[in-house]
Structures are given as structure tokens and as C-alpha cells.
Amino acid sequence: MKAVIGTPIGSVIIYVKNDKITKIRLTFQKEGWAARQKNKDFPSLDGWSARQKNKDFPSLNGSAARQKNKDFPSLDGWAAGRRGANKNENYYNSKTKKHFDIIYAYLYGDLQKIPKEIFDFPGETAFAKKVYETLYNTKKGSVITYQELASKAGNPKSYRAVGNLMKNNPLPIIIPCHRVIKSDGSIGKFSPSIKWKKYLLDLER
């Protein structure tokens, strides 16, 4: 089963099995991006560029600010309505409602972390599990470099391996690989799309 959250730049597809999220896929739609560019009711990606110049990375204050700012989506807004837009069980039903609502609250609400009981934690080796665990425990609104993540996972020289783990992360958003940047402060790569990475970082401002 799966649930789909529509966003201004694409879809968040949540795959659910045995009441747990097993995979998340981010799709990019040029049409959605163009529409967002014309629609001022969605978060702007301009913030990332501004932060790069000011060295002012996202903070935890952003979430509270968004709740007061009606220019950002809320649980009562357009995307909440997306749930009922398609009655097909592959999009939203009683078995996926919980997962949809939690991911949505994490993206656009005050939820700071996805509870572990609703997803299968990834990682096939002890190092991979440690990397994903460390990243999972980073604060919403923060960033970390590949090298810092490797060090915290116990192997400072394995930053390239960390990059591969980010590339193959089955649970983007839950294991927030969009928060991992290069040591020089540049945004780095992101498998779904750099626009997705900027979008997610800006949501956490």
C-alpha cells in the first residue's frame, strides 16, 4: 500500500507494509515547480541562497514561525485536502492515514521527529545503522557535513561511504539526508533533485 502527499514541486510517495513505512520516494514534477514559482502561498527556495551568503543555517524557530504565517501550508490547507482528492486506496485509506498524517505534520507542522515505531529502520551494516541513527537524531532545522556525520558514526575517514549511504537512503525525510551538506558549506548532492533538497531545507527554517 502507499499514500501520496502532493507538494508544490512533486509527490512524497509513502510505501507501507505491515503498518510500517518501508520506503519513501520523492518525485519531481516540472509542472508543479512552475506552478509554485507563480504561487506565493508556498515556501520559497530563496532562503537557502540567502543562508549561504549569511552563513545563517535553518533554526528550530522556523516551525513556530510557520504556524503564525499563513503563507505556508498547514494541516488544514491545500495538501490536507489532497488526502480526499483520490478515493483510491493506493493514495489514502484507513491503513495509510496514520502514516500520511505523521509525515505531513513533520513536513508542515510542529512534529520534530518521526516516531520509530511507524517505520523500519534502514542499514545493512553496523556502520550504516550508526550513520542513519546519527542523522535521524539531528535536530530539525540543523545541517551536518558528510565528514561530521562520518566522525559521529565512529569513522572520520568514511565520509565517501556516508555519501553512498545518503544516495541509497530508502527513507528520505524520515532519515533526513537533505540536512547533509559539504564541508565548504555548499549544498551538495541529493538523489531526488537539488530542488527537493533546497525545498526541504527551507521548510525547516
PDB file of C-alpha atoms in Angstrom:
ATOM      1  CA  MET A   1       0.000   0.000   0.000  1.00  0.00           C
ATOM      2  CA  LYS A   2       1.041   3.579  -0.416  1.00  0.00           C
ATOM      3  CA  ALA A   3      -0.054   7.108   0.389  1.00  0.00           C
ATOM      4  CA  VAL A   4       0.824  10.142  -1.681  1.00  0.00           C
ATOM      5  CA  ILE A   5       1.359  13.668  -0.380  1.00  0.00           C
ATOM      6  CA  GLY A   6       1.228  16.317  -3.089  1.00  0.00           C
ATOM      7  CA  THR A   7       3.695  19.200  -2.762  1.00  0.00           C
ATOM      8  CA  PRO A   8       4.422  22.251  -4.914  1.00  0.00           C
ATOM      9  CA  ILE A   9       7.365  20.522  -6.597  1.00  0.00           C
ATOM     10  CA  GLY A  10       6.329  16.874  -6.730  1.00  0.00           C
ATOM     11  CA  SER A  11       4.977  13.993  -4.678  1.00  0.00           C
ATOM     12  CA  VAL A  12       6.062  12.277  -1.485  1.00  0.00           C
ATOM     13  CA  ILE A  13       5.169   8.621  -2.000  1.00  0.00           C
ATOM     14  CA  ILE A  14       4.970   6.663   1.260  1.00  0.00           C
ATOM     15  CA  TYR A  15       5.113   2.872   0.971  1.00  0.00           C
ATOM     16  CA  VAL A  16       3.521   0.972   3.855  1.00  0.00           C
ATOM     17  CA  LYS A  17       3.721  -2.716   4.717  1.00  0.00           C
ATOM     18  CA  ASN A  18       2.560  -4.405   7.921  1.00  0.00           C
ATOM     19  CA  ASP A  19       1.637  -0.995   9.357  1.00  0.00           C
ATOM     20  CA  LYS A  20       5.180   0.349   8.912  1.00  0.00           C
ATOM     21  CA  ILE A  21       6.749   2.681   6.392  1.00  0.00           C
ATOM     22  CA  THR A  22       9.294   0.698   4.376  1.00  0.00           C
ATOM     23  CA  LYS A  23      10.239   3.262   1.741  1.00  0.00           C
ATOM     24  CA  ILE A  24       9.720   6.900   0.757  1.00  0.00           C
ATOM     25  CA  ARG A  25      10.198   8.158  -2.779  1.00  0.00           C
ATOM     26  CA  LEU A  26      10.328  11.802  -3.809  1.00  0.00           C
ATOM     27  CA  THR A  27       9.212  12.593  -7.330  1.00  0.00           C
ATOM     28  CA  PHE A  28       9.912  15.837  -9.130  1.00  0.00           C
ATOM     29  CA  GLN A  29       7.364  17.442 -11.414  1.00  0.00           C
ATOM     30  CA  LYS A  30       8.349  20.370 -13.576  1.00  0.00           C
ATOM     31  CA  GLU A  31       4.720  21.372 -13.793  1.00  0.00           C
ATOM     32  CA  GLY A  32       4.441  21.566 -10.022  1.00  0.00           C
ATOM     33  CA  TRP A  33       7.627  23.580  -9.789  1.00  0.00           C
ATOM     34  CA  ALA A  34       6.459  26.097 -12.377  1.00  0.00           C
ATOM     35  CA  ALA A  35       3.138  26.435 -10.591  1.00  0.00           C
ATOM     36  CA  ARG A  36       4.886  27.034  -7.274  1.00  0.00           C
ATOM     37  CA  GLN A  37       7.003  29.732  -8.812  1.00  0.00           C
ATOM     38  CA  LYS A  38       3.830  31.637  -9.669  1.00  0.00           C
ATOM     39  CA  ASN A  39       2.093  30.885  -6.387  1.00  0.00           C
ATOM     40  CA  LYS A  40       3.224  32.908  -3.380  1.00  0.00           C
ATOM     41  CA  ASP A  41       1.356  30.659  -0.943  1.00  0.00           C
ATOM     42  CA  PHE A  42       4.209  28.138  -0.817  1.00  0.00           C
ATOM     43  CA  PRO A  43       7.642  28.288   0.848  1.00  0.00           C
ATOM     44  CA  SER A  44      10.309  29.889  -1.290  1.00  0.00           C
ATOM     45  CA  LEU A  45      13.649  28.323  -2.120  1.00  0.00           C
ATOM     46  CA  ASP A  46      15.320  31.717  -1.955  1.00  0.00           C
ATOM     47  CA  GLY A  47      16.106  31.196   1.711  1.00  0.00           C
ATOM     48  CA  TRP A  48      18.873  28.695   1.001  1.00  0.00           C
ATOM     49  CA  SER A  49      20.791  31.148  -1.166  1.00  0.00           C
ATOM     50  CA  ALA A  50      20.369  33.837   1.470  1.00  0.00           C
ATOM     51  CA  ARG A  51      21.633  31.495   4.167  1.00  0.00           C
ATOM     52  CA  GLN A  52      24.658  30.637   2.069  1.00  0.00           C
ATOM     53  CA  LYS A  53      25.596  34.305   1.973  1.00  0.00           C
ATOM     54  CA  ASN A  54      24.787  34.996   5.595  1.00  0.00           C
ATOM     55  CA  LYS A  55      26.005  31.664   6.952  1.00  0.00           C
ATOM     56  CA  ASP A  56      22.681  31.563   8.742  1.00  0.00           C
ATOM     57  CA  PHE A  57      21.509  27.980   8.559  1.00  0.00           C
ATOM     58  CA  PRO A  58      17.987  26.801   9.484  1.00  0.00           C
ATOM     59  CA  SER A  59      16.936  27.050  13.135  1.00  0.00           C
ATOM     60  CA  LEU A  60      14.238  25.385  15.197  1.00  0.00           C
ATOM     61  CA  ASN A  61      12.390  28.679  15.373  1.00  0.00           C
ATOM     62  CA  GLY A  62      11.203  28.273  11.812  1.00  0.00           C
ATOM     63  CA  SER A  63       8.482  25.778  12.621  1.00  0.00           C
ATOM     64  CA  ALA A  64       6.778  28.017  15.144  1.00  0.00           C
ATOM     65  CA  ALA A  65       7.066  30.950  12.782  1.00  0.00           C
ATOM     66  CA  ARG A  66       5.394  28.970  10.019  1.00  0.00           C
ATOM     67  CA  GLN A  67       2.429  28.256  12.228  1.00  0.00           C
ATOM     68  CA  LYS A  68       1.866  32.001  12.533  1.00  0.00           C
ATOM     69  CA  ASN A  69       2.496  32.631   8.856  1.00  0.00           C
ATOM     70  CA  LYS A  70      -0.448  31.770   6.673  1.00  0.00           C
ATOM     71  CA  ASP A  71       1.729  31.785   3.584  1.00  0.00           C
ATOM     72  CA  PHE A  72       2.852  28.282   4.486  1.00  0.00           C
ATOM     73  CA  PRO A  73       0.769  25.089   4.163  1.00  0.00           C
ATOM     74  CA  SER A  74      -0.919  23.857   7.327  1.00  0.00           C
ATOM     75  CA  LEU A  75      -2.730  20.649   8.197  1.00  0.00           C
ATOM     76  CA  ASP A  76      -5.954  22.402   7.304  1.00  0.00           C
ATOM     77  CA  GLY A  77      -4.622  23.671   3.990  1.00  0.00           C
ATOM     78  CA  TRP A  78      -4.469  22.555   0.398  1.00  0.00           C
ATOM     79  CA  ALA A  79      -2.412  19.402   0.927  1.00  0.00           C
ATOM     80  CA  ALA A  80      -4.723  18.108   3.643  1.00  0.00           C
ATOM     81  CA  GLY A  81      -7.472  18.311   1.066  1.00  0.00           C
ATOM     82  CA  ARG A  82      -5.260  16.248  -1.224  1.00  0.00           C
ATOM     83  CA  ARG A  83      -5.996  13.271   1.013  1.00  0.00           C
ATOM     84  CA  GLY A  84      -9.599  13.149  -0.052  1.00  0.00           C
ATOM     85  CA  ALA A  85      -8.941  14.056  -3.666  1.00  0.00           C
ATOM     86  CA  ASN A  86      -8.472  10.450  -4.681  1.00  0.00           C
ATOM     87  CA  LYS A  87     -10.507   7.665  -3.114  1.00  0.00           C
ATOM     88  CA  ASN A  88      -8.180   5.002  -4.480  1.00  0.00           C
ATOM     89  CA  GLU A  89      -6.705   3.024  -1.578  1.00  0.00           C
ATOM     90  CA  ASN A  90      -3.257   3.463  -3.113  1.00  0.00           C
ATOM     91  CA  TYR A  91      -3.373   7.118  -2.130  1.00  0.00           C
ATOM     92  CA  TYR A  92      -5.107   7.358   1.211  1.00  0.00           C
ATOM     93  CA  ASN A  93      -7.217   4.974   3.271  1.00  0.00           C
ATOM     94  CA  SER A  94      -7.657   3.793   6.854  1.00  0.00           C
ATOM     95  CA  LYS A  95      -4.442   1.750   6.664  1.00  0.00           C
ATOM     96  CA  THR A  96      -2.244   4.590   5.440  1.00  0.00           C
ATOM     97  CA  LYS A  97      -3.954   7.568   7.077  1.00  0.00           C
ATOM     98  CA  LYS A  98      -1.732   7.448  10.172  1.00  0.00           C
ATOM     99  CA  HIS A  99       1.474   7.435   8.129  1.00  0.00           C
ATOM    100  CA  PHE A 100       0.249  10.175   5.808  1.00  0.00           C
ATOM    101  CA  ASP A 101      -0.751  12.412   8.716  1.00  0.00           C
ATOM    102  CA  ILE A 102       2.535  11.928  10.587  1.00  0.00           C
ATOM    103  CA  ILE A 103       4.728  12.658   7.554  1.00  0.00           C
ATOM    104  CA  TYR A 104       2.561  15.645   6.710  1.00  0.00           C
ATOM    105  CA  ALA A 105       2.772  17.002  10.265  1.00  0.00           C
ATOM    106  CA  TYR A 106       6.544  16.561  10.134  1.00  0.00           C
ATOM    107  CA  LEU A 107       6.840  18.439   6.851  1.00  0.00           C
ATOM    108  CA  TYR A 108       4.417  21.268   7.512  1.00  0.00           C
ATOM    109  CA  GLY A 109       3.674  21.183  11.241  1.00  0.00           C
ATOM    110  CA  ASP A 110       5.458  21.149  14.586  1.00  0.00           C
ATOM    111  CA  LEU A 111       6.389  17.450  14.698  1.00  0.00           C
ATOM    112  CA  GLN A 112      10.151  17.336  15.325  1.00  0.00           C
ATOM    113  CA  LYS A 113      10.862  13.651  14.676  1.00  0.00           C
ATOM    114  CA  ILE A 114       9.096  10.677  13.109  1.00  0.00           C
ATOM    115  CA  PRO A 115       8.408   8.024  15.790  1.00  0.00           C
ATOM    116  CA  LYS A 116      10.470   4.880  15.246  1.00  0.00           C
ATOM    117  CA  GLU A 117       7.542   2.555  15.731  1.00  0.00           C
ATOM    118  CA  ILE A 118       5.996   3.514  12.400  1.00  0.00           C
ATOM    119  CA  PHE A 119       8.962   2.709  10.113  1.00  0.00           C
ATOM    120  CA  ASP A 120      11.592   0.055   9.508  1.00  0.00           C
ATOM    121  CA  PHE A 121      14.981   1.472  10.408  1.00  0.00           C
ATOM    122  CA  PRO A 122      17.430   1.066   7.487  1.00  0.00           C
ATOM    123  CA  GLY A 123      21.056  -0.110   7.409  1.00  0.00           C
ATOM    124  CA  GLU A 124      22.608  -3.435   6.473  1.00  0.00           C
ATOM    125  CA  THR A 125      25.884  -2.979   8.405  1.00  0.00           C
ATOM    126  CA  ALA A 126      26.729  -1.682  11.859  1.00  0.00           C
ATOM    127  CA  PHE A 127      28.327   1.433  10.335  1.00  0.00           C
ATOM    128  CA  ALA A 128      25.317   2.111   8.100  1.00  0.00           C
ATOM    129  CA  LYS A 129      22.932   1.767  11.029  1.00  0.00           C
ATOM    130  CA  LYS A 130      25.081   4.129  13.105  1.00  0.00           C
ATOM    131  CA  VAL A 131      25.166   6.717  10.305  1.00  0.00           C
ATOM    132  CA  TYR A 132      21.405   6.593   9.815  1.00  0.00           C
ATOM    133  CA  GLU A 133      20.802   6.649  13.573  1.00  0.00           C
ATOM    134  CA  THR A 134      23.068   9.673  13.999  1.00  0.00           C
ATOM    135  CA  LEU A 135      21.358  11.524  11.181  1.00  0.00           C
ATOM    136  CA  TYR A 136      17.911  10.585  12.474  1.00  0.00           C
ATOM    137  CA  ASN A 137      18.829  12.229  15.787  1.00  0.00           C
ATOM    138  CA  THR A 138      19.921  15.541  14.257  1.00  0.00           C
ATOM    139  CA  LYS A 139      17.661  18.437  15.134  1.00  0.00           C
ATOM    140  CA  LYS A 140      15.056  19.625  12.703  1.00  0.00           C
ATOM    141  CA  GLY A 141      16.343  22.830  11.179  1.00  0.00           C
ATOM    142  CA  SER A 142      20.040  21.920  11.524  1.00  0.00           C
ATOM    143  CA  VAL A 143      22.645  20.810   8.987  1.00  0.00           C
ATOM    144  CA  ILE A 144      25.657  18.499   9.229  1.00  0.00           C
ATOM    145  CA  THR A 145      28.555  17.791   6.868  1.00  0.00           C
ATOM    146  CA  TYR A 146      29.402  14.386   5.423  1.00  0.00           C
ATOM    147  CA  GLN A 147      32.660  14.369   7.388  1.00  0.00           C
ATOM    148  CA  GLU A 148      30.954  15.365  10.651  1.00  0.00           C
ATOM    149  CA  LEU A 149      28.433  12.587  10.158  1.00  0.00           C
ATOM    150  CA  ALA A 150      31.189  10.056   9.486  1.00  0.00           C
ATOM    151  CA  SER A 151      33.027  11.188  12.635  1.00  0.00           C
ATOM    152  CA  LYS A 152      29.949  10.939  14.813  1.00  0.00           C
ATOM    153  CA  ALA A 153      29.323   7.470  13.399  1.00  0.00           C
ATOM    154  CA  GLY A 154      32.823   6.458  14.545  1.00  0.00           C
ATOM    155  CA  ASN A 155      34.865   6.583  11.337  1.00  0.00           C
ATOM    156  CA  PRO A 156      36.002  10.087  10.277  1.00  0.00           C
ATOM    157  CA  LYS A 157      37.640   8.837   7.066  1.00  0.00           C
ATOM    158  CA  SER A 158      34.474   7.205   5.768  1.00  0.00           C
ATOM    159  CA  TYR A 159      32.774  10.356   4.512  1.00  0.00           C
ATOM    160  CA  ARG A 160      32.604   8.906   0.986  1.00  0.00           C
ATOM    161  CA  ALA A 161      30.787   5.871   2.361  1.00  0.00           C
ATOM    162  CA  VAL A 162      28.418   8.285   4.109  1.00  0.00           C
ATOM    163  CA  GLY A 163      27.743   9.886   0.720  1.00  0.00           C
ATOM    164  CA  ASN A 164      26.804   6.496  -0.712  1.00  0.00           C
ATOM    165  CA  LEU A 165      24.502   5.814   2.213  1.00  0.00           C
ATOM    166  CA  MET A 166      22.767   9.137   1.636  1.00  0.00           C
ATOM    167  CA  LYS A 167      22.368   8.282  -2.051  1.00  0.00           C
ATOM    168  CA  ASN A 168      20.778   4.938  -1.171  1.00  0.00           C
ATOM    169  CA  ASN A 169      18.738   6.117   1.807  1.00  0.00           C
ATOM    170  CA  PRO A 170      15.339   4.367   1.485  1.00  0.00           C
ATOM    171  CA  LEU A 171      13.648   6.803   3.868  1.00  0.00           C
ATOM    172  CA  PRO A 172      14.391  10.392   2.866  1.00  0.00           C
ATOM    173  CA  ILE A 173      12.585  12.898   5.111  1.00  0.00           C
ATOM    174  CA  ILE A 174      12.465  10.359   7.983  1.00  0.00           C
ATOM    175  CA  ILE A 175      16.238   9.859   7.837  1.00  0.00           C
ATOM    176  CA  PRO A 176      16.852  13.489   6.837  1.00  0.00           C
ATOM    177  CA  CYS A 177      19.653  13.199   4.272  1.00  0.00           C
ATOM    178  CA  HIS A 178      18.666  16.632   2.945  1.00  0.00           C
ATOM    179  CA  ARG A 179      20.417  18.061   6.037  1.00  0.00           C
ATOM    180  CA  VAL A 180      23.798  16.696   4.964  1.00  0.00           C
ATOM    181  CA  ILE A 181      25.952  19.315   3.216  1.00  0.00           C
ATOM    182  CA  LYS A 182      29.556  19.625   2.044  1.00  0.00           C
ATOM    183  CA  SER A 183      32.356  20.816   4.322  1.00  0.00           C
ATOM    184  CA  ASP A 184      32.689  24.072   2.396  1.00  0.00           C
ATOM    185  CA  GLY A 185      29.084  24.954   3.236  1.00  0.00           C
ATOM    186  CA  SER A 186      27.693  24.250  -0.231  1.00  0.00           C
ATOM    187  CA  ILE A 187      24.523  22.245  -0.504  1.00  0.00           C
ATOM    188  CA  GLY A 188      25.978  19.082  -2.013  1.00  0.00           C
ATOM    189  CA  LYS A 189      24.073  16.439  -3.949  1.00  0.00           C
ATOM    190  CA  PHE A 190      20.617  14.935  -3.439  1.00  0.00           C
ATOM    191  CA  SER A 191      19.372  11.957  -5.440  1.00  0.00           C
ATOM    192  CA  PRO A 192      15.722  13.011  -5.947  1.00  0.00           C
ATOM    193  CA  SER A 193      16.669  16.546  -7.036  1.00  0.00           C
ATOM    194  CA  ILE A 194      18.649  19.522  -5.711  1.00  0.00           C
ATOM    195  CA  LYS A 195      15.365  21.461  -5.799  1.00  0.00           C
ATOM    196  CA  TRP A 196      13.919  18.908  -3.376  1.00  0.00           C
ATOM    197  CA  LYS A 197      16.888  19.407  -1.049  1.00  0.00           C
ATOM    198  CA  LYS A 198      16.501  23.182  -1.092  1.00  0.00           C
ATOM    199  CA  TYR A 199      12.754  22.880  -0.601  1.00  0.00           C
ATOM    200  CA  LEU A 200      13.099  20.602   2.428  1.00  0.00           C
ATOM    201  CA  LEU A 201      15.800  22.781   3.978  1.00  0.00           C
ATOM    202  CA  ASP A 202      13.650  25.859   3.528  1.00  0.00           C
ATOM    203  CA  LEU A 203      10.665  24.137   5.122  1.00  0.00           C
ATOM    204  CA  GLU A 204      12.786  23.662   8.245  1.00  0.00           C
ATOM    205  CA  ARG A 205      13.890  27.270   8.534  1.00  0.00           C
TER     206      ARG A 205
END
